[in-house]
Coordinates of C-alpha atoms in Angstrom, one line a residue:
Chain A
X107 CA -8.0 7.5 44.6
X108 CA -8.3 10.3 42.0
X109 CA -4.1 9.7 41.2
X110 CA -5.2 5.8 40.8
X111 CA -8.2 6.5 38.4
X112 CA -5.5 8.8 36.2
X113 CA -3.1 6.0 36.5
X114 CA -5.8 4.1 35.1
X115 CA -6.4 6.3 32.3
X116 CA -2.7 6.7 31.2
X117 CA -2.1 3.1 31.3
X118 CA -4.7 1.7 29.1
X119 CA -4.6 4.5 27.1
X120 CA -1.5 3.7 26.3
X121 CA -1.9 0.3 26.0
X122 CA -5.0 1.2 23.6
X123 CA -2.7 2.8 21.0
X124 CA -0.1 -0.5 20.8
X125 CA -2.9 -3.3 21.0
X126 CA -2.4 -4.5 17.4
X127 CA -4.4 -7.9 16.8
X128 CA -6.8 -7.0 19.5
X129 CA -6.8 -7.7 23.6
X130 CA -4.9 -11.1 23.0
X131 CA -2.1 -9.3 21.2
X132 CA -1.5 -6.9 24.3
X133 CA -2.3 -9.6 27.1
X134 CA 1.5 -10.1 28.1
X135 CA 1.9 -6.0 28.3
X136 CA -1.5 -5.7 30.0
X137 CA 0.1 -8.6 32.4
X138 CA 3.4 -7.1 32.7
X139 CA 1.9 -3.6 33.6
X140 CA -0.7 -4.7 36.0
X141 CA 1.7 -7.4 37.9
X142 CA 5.1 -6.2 37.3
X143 CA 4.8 -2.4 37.1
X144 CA 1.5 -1.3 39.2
X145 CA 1.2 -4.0 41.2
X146 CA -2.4 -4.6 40.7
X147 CA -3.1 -7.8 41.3
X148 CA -0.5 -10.6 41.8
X149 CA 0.4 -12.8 39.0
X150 CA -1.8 -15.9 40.3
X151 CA -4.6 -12.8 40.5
X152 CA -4.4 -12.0 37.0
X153 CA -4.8 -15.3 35.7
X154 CA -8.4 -15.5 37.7
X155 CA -9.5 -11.9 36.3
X156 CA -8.6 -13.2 33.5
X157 CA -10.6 -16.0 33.9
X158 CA -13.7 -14.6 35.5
X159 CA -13.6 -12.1 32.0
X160 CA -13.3 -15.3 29.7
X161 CA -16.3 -16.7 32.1
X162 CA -18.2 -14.0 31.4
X163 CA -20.4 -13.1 27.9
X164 CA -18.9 -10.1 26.1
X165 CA -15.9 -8.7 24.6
X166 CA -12.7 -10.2 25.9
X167 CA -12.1 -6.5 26.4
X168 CA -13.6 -6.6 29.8
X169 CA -10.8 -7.7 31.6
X170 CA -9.9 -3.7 31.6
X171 CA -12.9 -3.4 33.7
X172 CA -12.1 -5.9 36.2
X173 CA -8.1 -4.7 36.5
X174 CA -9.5 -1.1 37.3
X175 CA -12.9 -2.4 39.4
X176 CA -9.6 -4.2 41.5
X177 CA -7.7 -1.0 41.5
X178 CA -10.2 1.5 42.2
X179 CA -13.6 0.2 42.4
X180 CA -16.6 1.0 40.0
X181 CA -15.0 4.1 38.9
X182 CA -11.9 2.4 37.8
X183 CA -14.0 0.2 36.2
X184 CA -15.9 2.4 34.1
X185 CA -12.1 4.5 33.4
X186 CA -10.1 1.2 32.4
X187 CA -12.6 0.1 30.2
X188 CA -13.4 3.6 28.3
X189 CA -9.1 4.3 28.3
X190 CA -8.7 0.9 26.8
X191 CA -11.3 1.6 24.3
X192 CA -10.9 5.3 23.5
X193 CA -8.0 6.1 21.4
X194 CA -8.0 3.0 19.2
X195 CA -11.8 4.4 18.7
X196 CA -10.6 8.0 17.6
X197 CA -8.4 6.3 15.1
X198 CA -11.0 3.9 13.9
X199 CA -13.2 6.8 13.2
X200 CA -10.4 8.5 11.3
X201 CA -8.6 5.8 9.0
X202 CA -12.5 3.9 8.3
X203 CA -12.4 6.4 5.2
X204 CA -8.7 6.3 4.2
X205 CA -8.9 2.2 4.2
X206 CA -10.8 2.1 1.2
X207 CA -9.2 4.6 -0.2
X208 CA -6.0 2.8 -0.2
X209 CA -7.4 -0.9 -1.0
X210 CA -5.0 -1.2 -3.4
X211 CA -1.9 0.6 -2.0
X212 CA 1.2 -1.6 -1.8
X213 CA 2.3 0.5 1.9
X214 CA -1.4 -1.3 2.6
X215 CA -0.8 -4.4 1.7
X216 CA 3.0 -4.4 3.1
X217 CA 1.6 -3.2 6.2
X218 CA -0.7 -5.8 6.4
X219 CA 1.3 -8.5 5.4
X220 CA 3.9 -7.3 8.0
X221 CA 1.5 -7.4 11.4
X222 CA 0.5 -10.6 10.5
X223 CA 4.2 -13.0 12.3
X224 CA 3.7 -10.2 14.8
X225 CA 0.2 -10.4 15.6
X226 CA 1.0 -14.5 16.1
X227 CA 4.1 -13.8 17.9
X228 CA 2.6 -11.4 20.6
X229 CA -0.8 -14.0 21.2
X230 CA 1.5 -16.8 21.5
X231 CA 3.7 -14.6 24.5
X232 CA -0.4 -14.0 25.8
X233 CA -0.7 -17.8 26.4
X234 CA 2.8 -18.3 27.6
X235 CA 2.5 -15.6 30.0
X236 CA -1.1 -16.3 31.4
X237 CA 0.0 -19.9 31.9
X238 CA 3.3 -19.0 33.5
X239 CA 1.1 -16.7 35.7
X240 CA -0.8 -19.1 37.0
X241 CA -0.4 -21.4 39.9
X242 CA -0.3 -25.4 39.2
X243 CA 3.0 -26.0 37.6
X244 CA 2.6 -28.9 34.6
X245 CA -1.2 -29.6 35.4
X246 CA -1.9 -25.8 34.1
X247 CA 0.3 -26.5 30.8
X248 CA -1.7 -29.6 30.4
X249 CA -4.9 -28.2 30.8
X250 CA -3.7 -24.9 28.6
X251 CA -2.3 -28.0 25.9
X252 CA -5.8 -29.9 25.8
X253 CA -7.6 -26.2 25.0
X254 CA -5.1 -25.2 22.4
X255 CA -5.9 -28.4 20.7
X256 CA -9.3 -27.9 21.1
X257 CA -8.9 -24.6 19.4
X258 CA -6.4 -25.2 16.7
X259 CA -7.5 -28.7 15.2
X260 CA -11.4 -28.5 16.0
X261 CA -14.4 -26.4 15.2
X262 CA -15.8 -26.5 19.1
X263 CA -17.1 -23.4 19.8
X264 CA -14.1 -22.2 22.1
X265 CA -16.8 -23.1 25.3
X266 CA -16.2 -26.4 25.5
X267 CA -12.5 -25.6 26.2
X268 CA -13.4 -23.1 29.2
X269 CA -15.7 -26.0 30.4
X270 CA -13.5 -29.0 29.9
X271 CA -10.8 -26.3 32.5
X272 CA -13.1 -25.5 34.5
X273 CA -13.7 -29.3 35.1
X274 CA -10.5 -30.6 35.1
X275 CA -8.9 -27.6 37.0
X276 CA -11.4 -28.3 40.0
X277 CA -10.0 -32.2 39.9
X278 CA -6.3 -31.4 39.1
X279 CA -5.7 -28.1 40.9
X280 CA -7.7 -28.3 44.2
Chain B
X103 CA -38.7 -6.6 -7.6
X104 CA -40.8 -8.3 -5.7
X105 CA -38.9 -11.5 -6.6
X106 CA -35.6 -10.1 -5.3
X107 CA -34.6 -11.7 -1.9
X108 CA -35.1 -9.4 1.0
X109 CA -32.0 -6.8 0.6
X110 CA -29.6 -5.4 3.5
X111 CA -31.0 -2.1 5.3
X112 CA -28.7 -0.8 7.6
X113 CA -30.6 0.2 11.2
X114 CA -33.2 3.2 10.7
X115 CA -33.1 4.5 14.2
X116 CA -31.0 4.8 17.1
X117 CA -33.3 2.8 19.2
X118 CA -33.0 -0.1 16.5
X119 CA -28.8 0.3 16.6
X120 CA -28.9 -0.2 20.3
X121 CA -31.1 -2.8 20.5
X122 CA -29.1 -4.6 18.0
X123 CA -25.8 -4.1 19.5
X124 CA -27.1 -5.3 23.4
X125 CA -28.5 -8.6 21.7
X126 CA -25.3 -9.3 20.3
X127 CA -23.5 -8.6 24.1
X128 CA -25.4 -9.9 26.3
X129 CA -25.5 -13.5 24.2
X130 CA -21.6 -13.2 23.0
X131 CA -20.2 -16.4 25.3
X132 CA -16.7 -17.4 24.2
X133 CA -16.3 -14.0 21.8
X134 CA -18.2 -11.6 20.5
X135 CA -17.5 -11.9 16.3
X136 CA -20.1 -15.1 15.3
X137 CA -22.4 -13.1 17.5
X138 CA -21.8 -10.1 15.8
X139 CA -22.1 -12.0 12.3
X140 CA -25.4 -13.5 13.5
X141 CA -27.1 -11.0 14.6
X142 CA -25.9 -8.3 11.8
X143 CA -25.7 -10.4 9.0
X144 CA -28.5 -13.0 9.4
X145 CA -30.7 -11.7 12.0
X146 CA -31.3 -7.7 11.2
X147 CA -29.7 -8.0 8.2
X148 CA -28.1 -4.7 8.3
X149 CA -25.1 -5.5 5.8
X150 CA -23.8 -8.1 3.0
X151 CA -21.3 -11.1 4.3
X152 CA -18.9 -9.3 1.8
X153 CA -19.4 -6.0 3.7
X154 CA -19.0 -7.5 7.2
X155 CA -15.8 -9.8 6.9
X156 CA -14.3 -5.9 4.9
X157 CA -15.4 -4.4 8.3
X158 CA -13.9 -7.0 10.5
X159 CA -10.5 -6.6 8.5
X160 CA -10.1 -3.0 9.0
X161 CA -11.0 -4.0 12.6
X162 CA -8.2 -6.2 12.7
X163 CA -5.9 -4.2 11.1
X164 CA -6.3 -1.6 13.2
X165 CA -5.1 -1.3 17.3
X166 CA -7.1 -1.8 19.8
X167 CA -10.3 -3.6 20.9
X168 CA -11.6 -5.0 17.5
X169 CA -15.4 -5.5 18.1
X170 CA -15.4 -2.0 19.5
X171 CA -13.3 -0.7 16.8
X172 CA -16.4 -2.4 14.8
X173 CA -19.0 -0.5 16.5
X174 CA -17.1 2.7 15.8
X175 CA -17.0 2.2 12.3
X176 CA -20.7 0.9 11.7
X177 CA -22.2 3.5 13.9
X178 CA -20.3 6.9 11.9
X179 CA -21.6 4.9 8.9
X180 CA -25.0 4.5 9.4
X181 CA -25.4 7.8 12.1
X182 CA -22.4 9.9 12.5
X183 CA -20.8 10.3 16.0
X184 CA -24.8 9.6 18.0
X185 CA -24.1 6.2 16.2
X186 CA -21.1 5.2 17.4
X187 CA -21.8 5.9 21.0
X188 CA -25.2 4.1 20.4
X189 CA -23.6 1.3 19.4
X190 CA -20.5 1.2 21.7
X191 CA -22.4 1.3 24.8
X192 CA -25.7 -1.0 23.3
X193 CA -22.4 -3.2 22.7
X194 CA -21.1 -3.3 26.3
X195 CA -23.9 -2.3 28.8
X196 CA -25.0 -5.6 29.7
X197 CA -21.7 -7.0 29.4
X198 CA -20.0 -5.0 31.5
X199 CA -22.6 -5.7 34.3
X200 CA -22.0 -9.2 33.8
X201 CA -18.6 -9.1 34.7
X202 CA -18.3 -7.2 37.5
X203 CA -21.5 -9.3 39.2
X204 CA -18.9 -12.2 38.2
X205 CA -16.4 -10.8 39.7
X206 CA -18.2 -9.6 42.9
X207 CA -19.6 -13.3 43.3
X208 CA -15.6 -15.1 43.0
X209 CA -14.0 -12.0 44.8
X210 CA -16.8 -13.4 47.8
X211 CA -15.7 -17.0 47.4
X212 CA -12.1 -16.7 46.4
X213 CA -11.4 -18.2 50.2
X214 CA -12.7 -21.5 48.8
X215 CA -10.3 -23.6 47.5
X216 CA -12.6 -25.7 44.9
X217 CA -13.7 -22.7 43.3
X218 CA -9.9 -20.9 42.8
X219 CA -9.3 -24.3 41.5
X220 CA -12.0 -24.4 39.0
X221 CA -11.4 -20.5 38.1
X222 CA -7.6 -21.1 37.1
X223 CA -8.3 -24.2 35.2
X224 CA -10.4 -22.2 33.1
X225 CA -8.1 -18.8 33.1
X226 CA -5.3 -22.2 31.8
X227 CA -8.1 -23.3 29.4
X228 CA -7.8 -20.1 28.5
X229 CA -3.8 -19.5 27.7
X230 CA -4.4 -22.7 25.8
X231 CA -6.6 -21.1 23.6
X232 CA -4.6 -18.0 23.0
X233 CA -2.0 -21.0 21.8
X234 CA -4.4 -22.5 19.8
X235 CA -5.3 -19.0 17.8
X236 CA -1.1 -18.5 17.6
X237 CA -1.0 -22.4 16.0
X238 CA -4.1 -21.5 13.7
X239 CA -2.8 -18.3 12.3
X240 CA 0.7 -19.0 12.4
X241 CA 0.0 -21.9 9.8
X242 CA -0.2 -19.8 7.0
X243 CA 2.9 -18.8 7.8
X244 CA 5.1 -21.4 8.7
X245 CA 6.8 -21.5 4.8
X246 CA 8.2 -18.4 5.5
X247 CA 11.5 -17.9 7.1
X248 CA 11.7 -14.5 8.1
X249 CA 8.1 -14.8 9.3
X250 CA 9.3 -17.5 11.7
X251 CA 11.8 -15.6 12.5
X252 CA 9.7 -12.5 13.8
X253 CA 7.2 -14.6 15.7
X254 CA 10.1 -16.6 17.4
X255 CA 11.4 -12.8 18.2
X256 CA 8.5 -11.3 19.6
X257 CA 7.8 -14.4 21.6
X258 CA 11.6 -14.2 23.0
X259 CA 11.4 -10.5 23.7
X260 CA 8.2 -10.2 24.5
X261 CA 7.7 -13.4 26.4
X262 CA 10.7 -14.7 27.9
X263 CA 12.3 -11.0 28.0
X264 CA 9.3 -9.1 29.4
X265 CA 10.5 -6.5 27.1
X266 CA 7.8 -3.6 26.8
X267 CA 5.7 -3.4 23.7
X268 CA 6.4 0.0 23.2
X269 CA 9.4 -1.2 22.3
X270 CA 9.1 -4.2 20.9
X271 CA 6.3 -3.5 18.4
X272 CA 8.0 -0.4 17.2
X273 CA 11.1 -2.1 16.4
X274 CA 9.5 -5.2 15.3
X275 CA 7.1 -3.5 12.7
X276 CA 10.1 -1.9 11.0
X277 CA 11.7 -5.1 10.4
X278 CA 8.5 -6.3 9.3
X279 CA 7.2 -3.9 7.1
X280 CA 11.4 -4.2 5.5
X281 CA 11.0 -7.7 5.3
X282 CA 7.2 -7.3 3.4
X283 CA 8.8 -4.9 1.0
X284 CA 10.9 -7.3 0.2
X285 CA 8.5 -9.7 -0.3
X286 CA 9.8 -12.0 2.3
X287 CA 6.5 -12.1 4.2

């Protein structure tokens, strides 16, 4: 238990310090770690804490909670969540004063300008990887299609894509 | 003065940052950000539009969870270290009660086969939306060859490859940051 709660730690600490563009960014390490590596959940698993997170009110962020509530009960909970949230705060609190100091700096702006393919490339490896994850075969990639359009060429708020699966998942998928 | 309209006042207590911060989690269905805007911005007009969308950037910029990135940087503002644990856990206390409750309710009726059905349509809703953010922000890119060329790279390494990130980004933000000196991106 108390090896699991370190594990815990380690991982999301770790995962913490590379999650540039936020929790979508790192979903396919998150998934690879918890499925491939520690064997947390299964894939099909994943996809439904996953879920259960997006379901849910809050920072997307909370699927740490539900990874280490699986793992190691509340405890992991309360551990995956604060690991995941931890370092990147330490460096927030450190570079919030440099940032401005440097609004003008071309390493800035280079650096900026550089995460952005990166930050698209590693949310769009989320979405494959979530979908891949999850069991339905072309009825989830339809579902996952109708959403994306929902997201990319409306101004829904992103609900009415989690409803519209929701419904169409309990006729298509049961 | 007294014709100005009402100005920005950042929170004068501790009690008032926490208060703020659970308002904005415990109403923050489908992502936390136009809560955040709504409820700094509009409602307790604690800072300027200009000031929050600056805040959001660094946010972005940097690693990690980005809305708790934010209430790291707003609480040291406003009340040093006391702040930012104020507002991190005003920020996630009801939240995270609401997801494990979730959780403990499907964990009791994952057996049934309409509701697994129902909770990956939505975790698929879901990838599809991660899509849709890729197609949205990748728009603004899609003139640029070598940016292409490092999404299509990630997404085959990261993706297809399962290739760690720890490899992956560092290799990939060299190439990038090359490629922005450059002035490719």
């Amino acid at each position: 238990m108390a090896l699991t709660l370190l594990d815990l730690a380690l991982t999301f600490a770790l995962l913490s310090l590379v999650a540039f563009g936020g929790m979508p960014a790192v979903m396919p390490e998150l998934q690879r770690v918890t499925v491939d590596v520690r064997e947390w959940t299964s894939p099909s698993e994943f996809v439904q804490l996953f879920a259960v997170a997006q379901a849910a009110p809050g920072p997307n962020v909370l699927i740490a909670s539900l990874i280490g509530w699986k793992a190691a009960g509340l405890a992991g909970a309360v551990v995956a969540l604060v690991a995941f949230c931890a370092p990147a705060a330490v460096i927030a609190w450190w570079v919030a004063g440099l940032w401005e100091r440097f609004r003008d700096s071309p390493w800035r702006l280079a650096v900026q300008r550089a995460l952005a393919p990166l930050v698209v490339g590693l949310i769009l490896s989320g979405g494959y990887v979530l979908g891949a994850s999850a069991e339905g075969g072309w009825r989830i990639w339809l579902i996952a299609c109708a959403a994306a359009v929902v997201g990319f060429a409306t101004r829904l708020n992103p609900l009415w894509a989690i409803a519209g699966g929701a419904l169409l998942g309990g006729l298509l998928l049961s | 003065m007294a014709a100005m309209p009402p100005a920005v006042t950042p929170p004068r207590s501790l009690t008032e940052l926490f208060l703020g911060f659970l308002s904005m989690g415990a109403r923050s269905f489908g992502g936390v950000l136009p809560w955040a805007h709504r409820v700094m911005v509009e409602e307790r007009r604690w800072l300027t539009p200009a000031d929050f969308a600056e805040t959001v950037g660094l946010c972005q910029f940097l690693p990690g969870p980005n809305i708790g990135n934010a209430t790291i940087v707003l609480g040291k503002r406003w009340f040093g270290v006391r702040g930012a644990v104020v507002a991190f856990l005003g920020l996630m206390a009801l939240p995270f009660v609401w997801v494990l409750l979730l959780g403990a309710l499907y964990a009791d009726f994952a057996g049934n086969p309409t509701v697994r059905a129902v909770v990956t349509g939505v975790g698929a809703a879901g990838a599809g939306l991660f899509i849709g953010t890729a197609i949205k922000l990748g728009r603004a890119l899609a003139r640029k060859p070598a940016a292409l060329s490092l999404i299509a790279g990630c997404f085959i390494a990261v993706a297809l490859g399962r290739v760690t990130l720890l490899i992956v980004l560092p290799v990939a933000l060299g190439l990038a940051v090359l490629a922005a000196r450059k002035t490719w991106l």
